[in-house]
Short mmCIF file of C-alpha atoms in Angstrom, two decimals:
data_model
loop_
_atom_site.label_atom_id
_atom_site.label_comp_id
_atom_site.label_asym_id
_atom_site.label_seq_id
_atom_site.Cartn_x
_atom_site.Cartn_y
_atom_site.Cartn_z
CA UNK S 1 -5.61 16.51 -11.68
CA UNK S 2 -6.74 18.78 -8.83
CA UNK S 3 -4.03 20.93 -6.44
CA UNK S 4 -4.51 23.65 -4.21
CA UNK S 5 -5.38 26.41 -6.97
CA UNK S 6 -7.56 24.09 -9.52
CA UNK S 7 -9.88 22.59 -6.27
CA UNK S 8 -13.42 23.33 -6.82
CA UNK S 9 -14.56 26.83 -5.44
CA UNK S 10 -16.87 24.98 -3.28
CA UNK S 11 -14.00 23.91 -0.91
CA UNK S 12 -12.86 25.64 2.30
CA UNK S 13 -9.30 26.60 2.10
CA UNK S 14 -8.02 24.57 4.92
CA UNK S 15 -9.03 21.49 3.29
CA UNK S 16 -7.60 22.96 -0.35
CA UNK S 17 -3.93 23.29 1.22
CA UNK S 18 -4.01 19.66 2.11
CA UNK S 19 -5.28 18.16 -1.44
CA UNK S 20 -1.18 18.27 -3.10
CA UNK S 21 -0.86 15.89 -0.03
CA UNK S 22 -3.56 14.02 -0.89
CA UNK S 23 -2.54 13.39 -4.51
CA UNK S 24 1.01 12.58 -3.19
CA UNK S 25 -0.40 9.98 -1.00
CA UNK S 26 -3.03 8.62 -3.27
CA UNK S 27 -0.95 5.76 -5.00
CA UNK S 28 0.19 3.93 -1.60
CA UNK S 29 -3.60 4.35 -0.69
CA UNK S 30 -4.25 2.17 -3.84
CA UNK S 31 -1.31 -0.10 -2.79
CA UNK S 32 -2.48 -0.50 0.54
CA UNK S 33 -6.17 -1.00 0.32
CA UNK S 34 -5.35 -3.84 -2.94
CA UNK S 35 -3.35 -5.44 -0.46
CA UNK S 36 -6.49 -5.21 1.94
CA UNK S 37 -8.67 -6.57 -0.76
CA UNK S 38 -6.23 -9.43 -1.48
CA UNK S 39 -6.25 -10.68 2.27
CA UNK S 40 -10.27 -10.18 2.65
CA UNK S 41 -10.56 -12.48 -0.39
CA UNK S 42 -8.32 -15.18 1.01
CA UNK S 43 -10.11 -14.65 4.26
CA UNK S 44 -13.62 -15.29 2.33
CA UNK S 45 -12.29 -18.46 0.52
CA UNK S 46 -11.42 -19.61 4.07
CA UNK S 47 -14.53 -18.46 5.62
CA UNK S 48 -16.35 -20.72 3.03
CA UNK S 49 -13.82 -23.42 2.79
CA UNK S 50 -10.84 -23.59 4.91
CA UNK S 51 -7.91 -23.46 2.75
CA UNK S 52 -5.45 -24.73 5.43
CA UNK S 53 -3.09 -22.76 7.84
CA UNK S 54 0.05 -22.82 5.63
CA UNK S 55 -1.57 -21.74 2.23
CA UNK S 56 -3.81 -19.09 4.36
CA UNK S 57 -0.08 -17.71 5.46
CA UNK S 58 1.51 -17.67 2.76
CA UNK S 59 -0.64 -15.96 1.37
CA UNK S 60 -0.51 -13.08 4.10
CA UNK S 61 3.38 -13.17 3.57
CA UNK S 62 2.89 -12.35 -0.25
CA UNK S 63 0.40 -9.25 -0.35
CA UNK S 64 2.65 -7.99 2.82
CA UNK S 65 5.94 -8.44 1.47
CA UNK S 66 4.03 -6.88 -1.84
CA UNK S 67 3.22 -3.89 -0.23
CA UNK S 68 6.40 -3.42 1.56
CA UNK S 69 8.65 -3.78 -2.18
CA UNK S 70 5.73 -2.14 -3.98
CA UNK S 71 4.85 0.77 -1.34
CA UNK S 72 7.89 1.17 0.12
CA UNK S 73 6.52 1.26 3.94
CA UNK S 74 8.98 0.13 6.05
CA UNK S 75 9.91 -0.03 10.06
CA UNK S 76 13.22 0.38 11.74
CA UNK S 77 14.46 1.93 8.28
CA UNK S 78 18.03 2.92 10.59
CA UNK S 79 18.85 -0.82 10.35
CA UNK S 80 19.23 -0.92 6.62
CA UNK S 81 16.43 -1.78 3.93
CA UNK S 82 17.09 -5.63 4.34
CA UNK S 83 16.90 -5.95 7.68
CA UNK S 84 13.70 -3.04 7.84
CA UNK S 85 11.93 -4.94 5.07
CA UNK S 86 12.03 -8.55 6.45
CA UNK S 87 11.09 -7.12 10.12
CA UNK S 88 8.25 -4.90 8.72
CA UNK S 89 7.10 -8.35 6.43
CA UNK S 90 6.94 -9.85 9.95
CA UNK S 91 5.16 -7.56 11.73
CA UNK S 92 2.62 -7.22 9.67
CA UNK S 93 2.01 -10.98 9.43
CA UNK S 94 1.61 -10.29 13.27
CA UNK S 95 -0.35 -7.86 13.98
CA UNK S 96 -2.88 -9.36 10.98
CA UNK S 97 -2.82 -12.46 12.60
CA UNK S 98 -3.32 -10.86 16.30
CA UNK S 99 -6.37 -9.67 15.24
CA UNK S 100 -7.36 -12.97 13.19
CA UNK S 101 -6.71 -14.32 16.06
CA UNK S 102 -8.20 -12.43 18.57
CA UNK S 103 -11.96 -13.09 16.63
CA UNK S 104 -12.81 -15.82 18.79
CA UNK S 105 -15.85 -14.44 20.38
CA UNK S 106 -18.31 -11.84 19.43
CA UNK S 107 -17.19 -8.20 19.89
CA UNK S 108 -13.62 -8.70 20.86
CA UNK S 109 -11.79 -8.05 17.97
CA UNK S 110 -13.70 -5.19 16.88
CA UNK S 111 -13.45 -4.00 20.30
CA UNK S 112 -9.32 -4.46 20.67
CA UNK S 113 -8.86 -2.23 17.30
CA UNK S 114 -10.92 0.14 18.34
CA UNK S 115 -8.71 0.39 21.76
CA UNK S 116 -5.54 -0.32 19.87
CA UNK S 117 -6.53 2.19 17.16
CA UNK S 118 -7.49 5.70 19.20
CA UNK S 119 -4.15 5.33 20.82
CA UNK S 120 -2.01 4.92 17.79
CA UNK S 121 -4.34 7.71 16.57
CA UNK S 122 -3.00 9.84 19.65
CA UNK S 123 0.73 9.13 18.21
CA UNK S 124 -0.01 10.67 14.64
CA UNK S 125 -2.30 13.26 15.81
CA UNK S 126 0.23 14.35 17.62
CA UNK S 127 2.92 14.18 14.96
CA UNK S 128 0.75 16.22 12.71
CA UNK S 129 0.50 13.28 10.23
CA UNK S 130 -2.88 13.58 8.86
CA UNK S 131 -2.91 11.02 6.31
CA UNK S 132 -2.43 8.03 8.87
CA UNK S 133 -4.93 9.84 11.24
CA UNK S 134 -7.51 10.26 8.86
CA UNK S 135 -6.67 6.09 7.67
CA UNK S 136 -6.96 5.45 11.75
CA UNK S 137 -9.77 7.59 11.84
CA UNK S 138 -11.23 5.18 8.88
CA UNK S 139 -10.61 1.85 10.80
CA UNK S 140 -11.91 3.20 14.72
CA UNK S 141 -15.33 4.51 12.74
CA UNK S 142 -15.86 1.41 10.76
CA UNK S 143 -14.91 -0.38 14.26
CA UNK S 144 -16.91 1.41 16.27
CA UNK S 145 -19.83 1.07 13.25
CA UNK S 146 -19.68 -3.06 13.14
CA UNK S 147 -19.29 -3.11 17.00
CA UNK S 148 -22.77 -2.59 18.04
CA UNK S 149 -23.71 -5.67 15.53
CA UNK S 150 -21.43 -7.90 16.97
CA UNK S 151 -21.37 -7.43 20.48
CA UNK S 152 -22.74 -10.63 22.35
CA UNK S 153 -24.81 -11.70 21.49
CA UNK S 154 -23.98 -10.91 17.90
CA UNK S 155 -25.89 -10.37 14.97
CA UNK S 156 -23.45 -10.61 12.21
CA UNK S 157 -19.71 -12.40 12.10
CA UNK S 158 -16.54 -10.47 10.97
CA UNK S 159 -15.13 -14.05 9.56
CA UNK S 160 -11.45 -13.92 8.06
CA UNK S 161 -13.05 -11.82 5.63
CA UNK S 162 -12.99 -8.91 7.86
CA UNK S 163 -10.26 -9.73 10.72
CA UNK S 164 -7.54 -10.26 7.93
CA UNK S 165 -7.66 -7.08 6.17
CA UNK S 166 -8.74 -5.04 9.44
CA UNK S 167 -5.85 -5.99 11.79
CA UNK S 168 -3.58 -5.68 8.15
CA UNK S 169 -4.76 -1.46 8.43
CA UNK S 170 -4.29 -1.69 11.34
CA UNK S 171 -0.79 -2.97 11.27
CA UNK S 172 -0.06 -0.44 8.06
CA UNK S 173 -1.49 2.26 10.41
CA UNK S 174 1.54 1.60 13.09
CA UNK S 175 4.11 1.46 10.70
CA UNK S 176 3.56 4.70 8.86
CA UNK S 177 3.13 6.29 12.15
CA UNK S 178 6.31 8.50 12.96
CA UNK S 179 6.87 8.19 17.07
CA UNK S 180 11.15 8.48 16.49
CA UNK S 181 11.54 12.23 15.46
CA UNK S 182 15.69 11.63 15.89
CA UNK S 183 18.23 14.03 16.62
CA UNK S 184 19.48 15.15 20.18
CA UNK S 185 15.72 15.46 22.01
CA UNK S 186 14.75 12.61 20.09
CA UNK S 187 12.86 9.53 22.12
CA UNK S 188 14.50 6.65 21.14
CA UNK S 189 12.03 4.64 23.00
CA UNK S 190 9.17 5.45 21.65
CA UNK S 191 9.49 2.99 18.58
CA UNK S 192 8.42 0.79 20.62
CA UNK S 193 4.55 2.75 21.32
CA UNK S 194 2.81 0.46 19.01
CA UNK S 195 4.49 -3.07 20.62
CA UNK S 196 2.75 -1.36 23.63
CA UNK S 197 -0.31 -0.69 22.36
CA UNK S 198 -1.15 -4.11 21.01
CA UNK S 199 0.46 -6.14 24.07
CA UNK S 200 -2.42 -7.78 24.72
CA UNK S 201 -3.20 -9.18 21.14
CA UNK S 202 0.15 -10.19 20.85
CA UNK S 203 -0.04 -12.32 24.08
CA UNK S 204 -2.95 -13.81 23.13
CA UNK S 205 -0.83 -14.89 19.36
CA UNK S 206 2.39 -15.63 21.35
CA UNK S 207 0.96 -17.92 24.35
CA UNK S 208 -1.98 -19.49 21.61
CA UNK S 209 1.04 -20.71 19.70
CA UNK S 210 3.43 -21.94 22.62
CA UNK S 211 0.68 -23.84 23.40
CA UNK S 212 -0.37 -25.64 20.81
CA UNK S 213 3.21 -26.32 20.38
CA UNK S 214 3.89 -27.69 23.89
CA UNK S 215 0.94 -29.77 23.38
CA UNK S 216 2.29 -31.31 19.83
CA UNK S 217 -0.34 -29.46 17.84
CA UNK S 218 0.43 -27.30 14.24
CA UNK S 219 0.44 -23.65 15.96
CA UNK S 220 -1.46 -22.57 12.90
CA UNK S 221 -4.43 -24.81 13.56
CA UNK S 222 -7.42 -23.19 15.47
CA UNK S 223 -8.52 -24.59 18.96
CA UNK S 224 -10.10 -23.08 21.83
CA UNK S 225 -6.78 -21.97 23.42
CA UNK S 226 -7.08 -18.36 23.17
CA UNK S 227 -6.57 -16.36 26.35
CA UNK S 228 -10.53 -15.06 25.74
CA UNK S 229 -11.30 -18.96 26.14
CA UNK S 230 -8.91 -19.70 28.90
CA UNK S 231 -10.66 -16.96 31.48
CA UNK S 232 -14.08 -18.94 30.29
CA UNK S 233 -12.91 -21.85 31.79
CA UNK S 234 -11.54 -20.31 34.31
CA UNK S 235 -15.12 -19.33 35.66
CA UNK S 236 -16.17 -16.28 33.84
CA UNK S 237 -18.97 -15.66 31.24
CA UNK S 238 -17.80 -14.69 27.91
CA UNK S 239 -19.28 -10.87 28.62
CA UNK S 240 -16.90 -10.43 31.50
CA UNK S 241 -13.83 -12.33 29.68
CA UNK S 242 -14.73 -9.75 26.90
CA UNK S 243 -14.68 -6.57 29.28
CA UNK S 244 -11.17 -8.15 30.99
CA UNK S 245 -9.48 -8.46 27.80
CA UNK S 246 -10.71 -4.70 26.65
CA UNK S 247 -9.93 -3.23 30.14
CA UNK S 248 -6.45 -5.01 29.55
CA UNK S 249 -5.79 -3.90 26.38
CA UNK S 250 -6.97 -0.35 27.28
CA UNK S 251 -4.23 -0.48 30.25
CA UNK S 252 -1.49 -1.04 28.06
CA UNK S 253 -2.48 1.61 25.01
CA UNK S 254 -3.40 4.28 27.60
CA UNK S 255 0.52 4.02 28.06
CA UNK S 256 1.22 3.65 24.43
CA UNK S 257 -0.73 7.11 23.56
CA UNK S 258 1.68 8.87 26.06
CA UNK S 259 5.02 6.80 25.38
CA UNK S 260 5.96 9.47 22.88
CA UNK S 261 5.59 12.28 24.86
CA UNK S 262 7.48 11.56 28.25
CA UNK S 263 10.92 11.23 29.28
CA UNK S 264 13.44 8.41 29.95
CA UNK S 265 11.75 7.77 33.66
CA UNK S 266 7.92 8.37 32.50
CA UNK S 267 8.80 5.59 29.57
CA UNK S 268 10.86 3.15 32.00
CA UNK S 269 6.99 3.29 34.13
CA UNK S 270 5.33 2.82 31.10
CA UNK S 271 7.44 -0.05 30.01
CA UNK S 272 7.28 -1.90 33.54
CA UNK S 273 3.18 -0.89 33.67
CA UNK S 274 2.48 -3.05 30.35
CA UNK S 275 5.13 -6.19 31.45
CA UNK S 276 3.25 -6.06 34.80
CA UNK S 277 0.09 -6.21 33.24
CA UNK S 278 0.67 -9.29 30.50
CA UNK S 279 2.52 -10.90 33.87
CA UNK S 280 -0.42 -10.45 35.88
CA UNK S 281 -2.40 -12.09 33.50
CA UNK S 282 -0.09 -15.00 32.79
CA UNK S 283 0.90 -15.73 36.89
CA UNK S 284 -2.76 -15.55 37.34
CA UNK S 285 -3.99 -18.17 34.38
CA UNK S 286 -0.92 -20.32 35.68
CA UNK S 287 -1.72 -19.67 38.87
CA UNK S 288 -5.57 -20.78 38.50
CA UNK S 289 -4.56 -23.87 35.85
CA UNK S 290 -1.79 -25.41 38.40
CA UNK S 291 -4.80 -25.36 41.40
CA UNK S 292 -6.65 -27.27 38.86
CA UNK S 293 -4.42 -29.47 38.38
#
């Protein structure tokens, strides 16, 4: 087993003094990317057959509540393991369905992580936690990397195969971020940096569902609800309800990359800057869907 004094000669010593961290680290790597491969095999048996909603989410509920026992990663750990578990179990069923969701048309989920990604990347940057930096770094360069191939119009498909276990990293990413340093200069409020960042998906997920539901339709069957197909029919091509949804998304995480590092008035803008913006969207789809009416 290598540590900072067995390394090969052949490495610098700033990247030596890191490898003990490495090693530390290495088994919830292996914990978390199983759990990766476990969802991008569900998402290829669905890709080739649909295996139905409930099975499909079940199955995201297992390998996350697997690597929450198993890994012991876990949000809002002040509220007690129980109550952190269960909510971390749920988020990440959230955020891995955000992005699931959110691959409805080429280039826009690989362009919302990529957005959503850099500015949880400013958060643990910041915090001097390399390990999830170097994972976000990871997900924004294989992001970026696919992007090109599936921008409209696209030449390859991510498929369930890829949006499953990407927006699951991606939802990992945010939890083992540290934005909540405690004690008496502590910012309480920036727990809530990655809710921020990832507004946009989770609008999309929230007002997809209410939908369907208002309508009498299983909220975990696909339809052409999503808020990328809603500006189509309001009017726009699909390139410029692509660029709306990234310029949205980038409004909100702009915010989120900062939310750590300001004060109780800075966050209170912040805060009312990403409600304005998911309200601006909604009075203007209601707004546009009523005149249709």
């Amino acid at each position: 087993i290598w540590n900072a004094t067995a390394a090969p000669t052949w490495l610098d010593d700033s990247i030596k003094v890191h490898i003990p961290g490495v090693l530390y680290r290495l088994p919830l790597m292996v914990i978390i990317l199983f759990g990766a491969f476990l969802l991008c095999i569900i998402g290829l048996i669905d890709d080739k057959k649909p295996m139905g909603p409930w099975l499909k989410l079940s199955g995201q509920l297992l390998v996350a509540a697997g690597v929450v026992l198993i890994g012991k990663i876990r949000l809002l750990e002040l509220a007690g393991e129980p109550i952190s578990s269960i909510a971390t179990i749920l988020w990440l069923v959230l955020i891995t369905n955000a992005i699931n969701f959110m691959d409805n048309m080429d280039g826009l989920a690989a362009g919302v992580v990529v957005i959503c990604s850099a500015a949880l990347l400013a958060s643990a940057a910041a915090a001097g936690q390399l390990f999830v930096a170097g994972w976000l770094c990871l997900i924004l360069g294989a992001s970026i990397g696919f992007l090109p191939f599936n921008f409209p119009p696209a030449k390859i498909f991510m498929g369930d195969a890829g949006s499953l276990p990407l927006g699951f990293m991606l939802g990992i990413a945010s939890v083992l971020t540290t934005y909540y340093h405690g004690g008496p200069s502590g910012v309480y409020y920036s727990i809530f940096t990655p809710v921020v960042a990832m507004a946009i998906p989770i609008y999309d997920t929230v007002s997809v569902v209410m939908l369907r539901i208002i309508r009498g339709k299983n909220p975990m069957v696909g339809d052409r609800r999503h808020f990328s197909h809603r500006l189509v029919r309001l009017g726009m091509t699909p390139r410029k309800a692509l660029f709306t949804i990234y310029l949205a998304t980038a409004a909100t995480a702009a915010g989120a990359a900062l939310l750590p590092r300001v004060d109780k008035i800075g966050a209170i803008m912040i805060f009312t800057q990403t409600v304005a913006v998911v309200l601006i969207i909604a009075l203007l789809e209601s707004s546009a869907i009523g005149s249709r009416l």
